GROMACS .gro file of C-alpha atoms in nm:
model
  221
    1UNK     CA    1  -1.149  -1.770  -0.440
    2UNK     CA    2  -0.825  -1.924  -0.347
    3UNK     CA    3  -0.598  -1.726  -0.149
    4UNK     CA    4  -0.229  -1.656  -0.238
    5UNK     CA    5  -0.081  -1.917   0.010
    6UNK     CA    6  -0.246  -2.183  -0.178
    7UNK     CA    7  -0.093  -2.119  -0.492
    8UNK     CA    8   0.211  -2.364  -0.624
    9UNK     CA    9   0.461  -2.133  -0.585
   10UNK     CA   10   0.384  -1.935  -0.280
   11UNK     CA   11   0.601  -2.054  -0.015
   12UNK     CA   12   0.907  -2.060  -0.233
   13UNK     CA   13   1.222  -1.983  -0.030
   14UNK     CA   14   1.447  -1.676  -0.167
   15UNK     CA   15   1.777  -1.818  -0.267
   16UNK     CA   16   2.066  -1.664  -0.035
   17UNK     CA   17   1.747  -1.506   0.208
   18UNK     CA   18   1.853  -1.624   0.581
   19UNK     CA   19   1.608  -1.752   0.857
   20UNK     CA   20   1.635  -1.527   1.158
   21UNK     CA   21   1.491  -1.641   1.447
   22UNK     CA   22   1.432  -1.518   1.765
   23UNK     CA   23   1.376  -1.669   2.112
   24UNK     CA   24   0.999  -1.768   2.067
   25UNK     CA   25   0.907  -1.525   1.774
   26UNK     CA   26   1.072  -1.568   1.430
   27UNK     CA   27   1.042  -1.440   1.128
   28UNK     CA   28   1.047  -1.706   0.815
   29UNK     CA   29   1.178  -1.683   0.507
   30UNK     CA   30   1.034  -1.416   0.281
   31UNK     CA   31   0.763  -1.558   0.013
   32UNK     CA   32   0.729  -1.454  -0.368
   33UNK     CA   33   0.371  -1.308  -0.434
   34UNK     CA   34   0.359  -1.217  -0.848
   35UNK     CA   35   0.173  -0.931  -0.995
   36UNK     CA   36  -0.180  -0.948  -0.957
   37UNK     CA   37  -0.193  -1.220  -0.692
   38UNK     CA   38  -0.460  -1.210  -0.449
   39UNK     CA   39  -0.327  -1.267  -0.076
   40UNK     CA   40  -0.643  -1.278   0.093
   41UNK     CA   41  -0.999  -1.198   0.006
   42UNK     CA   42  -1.255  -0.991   0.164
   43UNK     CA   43  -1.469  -1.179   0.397
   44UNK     CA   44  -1.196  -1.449   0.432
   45UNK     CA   45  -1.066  -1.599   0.742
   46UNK     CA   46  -0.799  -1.371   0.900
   47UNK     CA   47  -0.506  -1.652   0.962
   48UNK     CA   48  -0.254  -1.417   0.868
   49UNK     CA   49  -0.075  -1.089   0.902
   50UNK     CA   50   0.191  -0.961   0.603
   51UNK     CA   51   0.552  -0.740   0.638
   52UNK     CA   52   0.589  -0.614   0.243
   53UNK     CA   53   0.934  -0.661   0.271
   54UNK     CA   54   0.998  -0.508  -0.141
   55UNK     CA   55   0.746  -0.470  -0.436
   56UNK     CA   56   0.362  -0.348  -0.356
   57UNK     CA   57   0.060  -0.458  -0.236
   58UNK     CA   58  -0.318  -0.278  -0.231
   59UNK     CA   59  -0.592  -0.347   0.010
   60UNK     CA   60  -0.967  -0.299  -0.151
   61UNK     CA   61  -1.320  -0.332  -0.100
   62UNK     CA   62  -1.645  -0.330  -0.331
   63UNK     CA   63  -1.902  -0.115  -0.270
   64UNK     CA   64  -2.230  -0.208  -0.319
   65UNK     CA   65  -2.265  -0.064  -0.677
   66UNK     CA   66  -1.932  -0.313  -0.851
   67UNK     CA   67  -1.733  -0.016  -0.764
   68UNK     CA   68  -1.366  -0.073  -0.643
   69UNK     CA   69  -1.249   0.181  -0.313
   70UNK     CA   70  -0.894   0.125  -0.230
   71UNK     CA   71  -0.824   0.202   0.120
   72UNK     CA   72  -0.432   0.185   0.118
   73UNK     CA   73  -0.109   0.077  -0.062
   74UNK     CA   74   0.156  -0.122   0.138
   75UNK     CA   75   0.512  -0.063   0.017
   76UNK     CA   76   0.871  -0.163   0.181
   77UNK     CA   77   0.838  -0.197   0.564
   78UNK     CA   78   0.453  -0.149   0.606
   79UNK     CA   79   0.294  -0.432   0.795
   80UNK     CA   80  -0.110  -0.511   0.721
   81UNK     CA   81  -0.356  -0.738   0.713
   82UNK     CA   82  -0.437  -0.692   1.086
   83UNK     CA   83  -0.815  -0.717   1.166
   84UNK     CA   84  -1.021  -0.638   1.490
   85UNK     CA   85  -1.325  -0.953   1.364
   86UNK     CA   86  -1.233  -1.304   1.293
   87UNK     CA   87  -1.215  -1.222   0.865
   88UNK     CA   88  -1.079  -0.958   0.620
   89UNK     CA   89  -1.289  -0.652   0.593
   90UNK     CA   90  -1.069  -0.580   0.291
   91UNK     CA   91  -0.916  -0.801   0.017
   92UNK     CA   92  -0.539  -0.784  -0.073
   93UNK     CA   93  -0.345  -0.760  -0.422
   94UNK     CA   94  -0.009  -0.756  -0.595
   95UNK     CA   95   0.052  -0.471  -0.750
   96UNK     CA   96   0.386  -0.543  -0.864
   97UNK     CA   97   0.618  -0.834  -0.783
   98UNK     CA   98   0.627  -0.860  -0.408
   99UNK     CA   99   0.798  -1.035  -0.133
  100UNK     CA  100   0.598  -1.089   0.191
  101UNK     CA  101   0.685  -1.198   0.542
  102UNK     CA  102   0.403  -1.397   0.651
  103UNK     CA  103   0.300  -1.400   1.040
  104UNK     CA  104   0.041  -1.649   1.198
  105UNK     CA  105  -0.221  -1.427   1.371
  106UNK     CA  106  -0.264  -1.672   1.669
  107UNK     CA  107   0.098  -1.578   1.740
  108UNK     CA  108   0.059  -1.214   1.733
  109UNK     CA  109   0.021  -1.160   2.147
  110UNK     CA  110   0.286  -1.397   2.189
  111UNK     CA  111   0.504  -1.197   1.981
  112UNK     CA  112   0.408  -0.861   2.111
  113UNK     CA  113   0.514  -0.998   2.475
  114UNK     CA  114   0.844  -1.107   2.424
  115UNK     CA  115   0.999  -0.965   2.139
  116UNK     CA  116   1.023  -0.586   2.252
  117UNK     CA  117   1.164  -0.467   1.898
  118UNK     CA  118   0.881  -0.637   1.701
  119UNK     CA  119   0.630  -0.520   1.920
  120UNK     CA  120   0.743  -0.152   1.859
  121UNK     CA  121   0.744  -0.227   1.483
  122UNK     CA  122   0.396  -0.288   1.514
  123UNK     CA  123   0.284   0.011   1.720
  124UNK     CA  124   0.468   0.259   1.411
  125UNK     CA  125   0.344   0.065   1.161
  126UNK     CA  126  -0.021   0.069   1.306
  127UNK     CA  127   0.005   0.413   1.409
  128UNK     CA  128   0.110   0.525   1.050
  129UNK     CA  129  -0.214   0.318   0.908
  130UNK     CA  130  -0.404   0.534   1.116
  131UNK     CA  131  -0.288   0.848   1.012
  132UNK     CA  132  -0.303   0.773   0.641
  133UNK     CA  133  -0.620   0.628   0.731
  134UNK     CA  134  -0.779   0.974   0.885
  135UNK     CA  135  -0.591   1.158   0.610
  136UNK     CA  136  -0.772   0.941   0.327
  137UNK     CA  137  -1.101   1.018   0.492
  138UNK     CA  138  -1.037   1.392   0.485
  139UNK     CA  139  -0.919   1.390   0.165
  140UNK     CA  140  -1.260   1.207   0.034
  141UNK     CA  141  -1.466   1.387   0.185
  142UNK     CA  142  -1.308   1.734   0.180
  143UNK     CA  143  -1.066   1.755  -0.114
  144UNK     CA  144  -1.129   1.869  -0.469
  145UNK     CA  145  -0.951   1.650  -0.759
  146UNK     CA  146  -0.689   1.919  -0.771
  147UNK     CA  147  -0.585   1.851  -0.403
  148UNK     CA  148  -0.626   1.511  -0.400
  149UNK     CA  149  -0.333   1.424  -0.662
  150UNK     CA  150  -0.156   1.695  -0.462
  151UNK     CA  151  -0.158   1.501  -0.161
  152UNK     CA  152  -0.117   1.144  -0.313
  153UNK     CA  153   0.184   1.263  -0.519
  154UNK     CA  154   0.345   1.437  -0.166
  155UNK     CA  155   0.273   1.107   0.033
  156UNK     CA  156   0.439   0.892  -0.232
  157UNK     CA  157   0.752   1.088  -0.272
  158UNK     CA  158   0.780   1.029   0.073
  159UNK     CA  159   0.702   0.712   0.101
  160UNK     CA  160   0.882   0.582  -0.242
  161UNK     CA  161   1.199   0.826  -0.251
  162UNK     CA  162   1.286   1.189  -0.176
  163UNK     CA  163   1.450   1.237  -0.549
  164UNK     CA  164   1.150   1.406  -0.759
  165UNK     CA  165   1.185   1.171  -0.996
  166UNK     CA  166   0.864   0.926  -0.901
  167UNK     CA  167   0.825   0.573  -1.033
  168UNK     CA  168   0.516   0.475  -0.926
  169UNK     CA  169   0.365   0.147  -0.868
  170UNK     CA  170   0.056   0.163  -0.943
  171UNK     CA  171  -0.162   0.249  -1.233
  172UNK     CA  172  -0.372   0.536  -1.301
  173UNK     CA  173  -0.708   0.303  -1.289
  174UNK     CA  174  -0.543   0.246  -0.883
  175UNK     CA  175  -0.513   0.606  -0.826
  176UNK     CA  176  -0.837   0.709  -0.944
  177UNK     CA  177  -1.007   0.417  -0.725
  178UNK     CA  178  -0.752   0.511  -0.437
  179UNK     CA  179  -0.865   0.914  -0.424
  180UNK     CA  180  -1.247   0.860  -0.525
  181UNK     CA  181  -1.210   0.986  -0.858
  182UNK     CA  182  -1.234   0.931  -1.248
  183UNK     CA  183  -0.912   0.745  -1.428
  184UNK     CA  184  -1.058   1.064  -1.696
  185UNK     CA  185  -1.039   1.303  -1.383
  186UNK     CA  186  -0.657   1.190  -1.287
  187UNK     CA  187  -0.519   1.193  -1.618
  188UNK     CA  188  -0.667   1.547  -1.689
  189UNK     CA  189  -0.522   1.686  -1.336
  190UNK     CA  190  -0.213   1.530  -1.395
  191UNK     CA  191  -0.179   1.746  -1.764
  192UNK     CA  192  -0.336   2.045  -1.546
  193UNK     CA  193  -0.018   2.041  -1.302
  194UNK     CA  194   0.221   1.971  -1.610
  195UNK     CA  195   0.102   2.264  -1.772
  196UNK     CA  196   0.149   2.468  -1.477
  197UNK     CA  197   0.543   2.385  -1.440
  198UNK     CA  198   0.380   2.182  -1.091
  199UNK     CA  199   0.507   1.853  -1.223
  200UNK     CA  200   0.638   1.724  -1.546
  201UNK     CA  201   0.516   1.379  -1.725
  202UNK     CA  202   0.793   1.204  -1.908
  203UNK     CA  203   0.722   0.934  -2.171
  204UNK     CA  204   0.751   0.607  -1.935
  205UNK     CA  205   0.311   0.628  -1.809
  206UNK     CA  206   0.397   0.585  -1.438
  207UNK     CA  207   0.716   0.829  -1.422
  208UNK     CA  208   0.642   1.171  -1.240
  209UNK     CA  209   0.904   1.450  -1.174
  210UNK     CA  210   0.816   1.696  -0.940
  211UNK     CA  211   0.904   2.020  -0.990
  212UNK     CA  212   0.759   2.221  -0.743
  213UNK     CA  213   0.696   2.068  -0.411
  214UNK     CA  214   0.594   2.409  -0.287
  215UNK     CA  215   0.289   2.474  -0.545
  216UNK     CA  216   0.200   2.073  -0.443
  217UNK     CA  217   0.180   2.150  -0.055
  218UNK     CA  218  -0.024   2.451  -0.131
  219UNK     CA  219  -0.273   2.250  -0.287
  220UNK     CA  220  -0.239   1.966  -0.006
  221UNK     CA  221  -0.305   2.248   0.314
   0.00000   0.00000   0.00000
């Protein structure tokens, strides 16, 4: 499966976007990754690691059966793509439109050592994958469907915006695969909160207002 960097347009420079470069560690120019692009695929060489710098990108793998377990979404700021093995464990989507920094693995230590404000970038952003990480394994193991939506909705307000007006991303088929459940399941807790004032469910399919945080962290304790 070709990868996203060897598509025609991938690599396209942002007109107006500015090269900043540092002393031995630079950053290039942002490149244009379209809906449903695969970056990298699971089991492929790791070359790379990715900055989402707007739009959103999933990481997945396929169980054994065909089904689809998405282990995270990457939105504005998050770095990925980072592996402990020589290839992807997961594989790597647009989910919408997306620009992406793109970093040469073999540069990583490099970069680390002498660039002291990319280096802390790196520790948050890790250290945030690894919370979400533990919290996506308690929540699959622990949660009921209820509780599960609680928790994703909570973590994407914060993450998206702190309004409680929620665009999201990503469709209900990517929720359902993200939290281990049913896209039947999701769309019938999602008219269970609405009819209990928790949230309300406006006409546009990915718009959620939230309209009472405190019922939501109830069901994500």
């Amino acid at each position: 499966m070709q990868t996203a960097l060897q598509y025609p347009h991938a690599g396209h420079a942002v007109p107006g976007a500015i090269v900043q470069k540092r002393a031995l560690a630079f950053i290039d120019v942002p490149t244009c990754f379209k809906k449903g692009q695969t970056i990298f695929s699971e089991g492929s060489a790791a070359l790379h690691f990715y900055e989402v710098v707007s739009g959103t990108v999933r990481t997945s793998q396929l169980l054994k059966d065909g089904r689809r377990q998405i282990d995270a979404f990457h939105l504005k700021g998050d770095l990925f793509g980072f592996e402990a093995s020589s290839q992807h464990r997961v594989g790597a989507e647009v989910v919408e439109d997306a620009m992406l920094r793109i970093y040469q693995r073999s540069q990583l230590e490099r970069m680390l050592a002498e660039d002291a404000e990319f280096a802390q970038r790196v520790v948050v952003a890790m250290m945030h994958a690894i919370e979400r990480a533990q919290s996506h394994m308690l929540l699959l193991g622990r949660k009921s469907a209820l509780e599960r939506i609680a928790t994703f909705l909570l973590d994407m307000s914060g993450r998206l915006s702190e309004m409680s007006h929620l665009d999201l991303p990503m469709s209900r088929s990517d929720i359902a695969d993200h939290l281990g459940l049913t896209i039947e399941t999701v769309s019938r807790t999602f008219t269970e909160l609405e009819r209990k004032g928790v949230i309300e469910l406006p006409s546009h399919r990915r718009s959620i207002v939230l309209r009472d945080r405190t019922a939501l962290r109830r069901l994500d304790a």
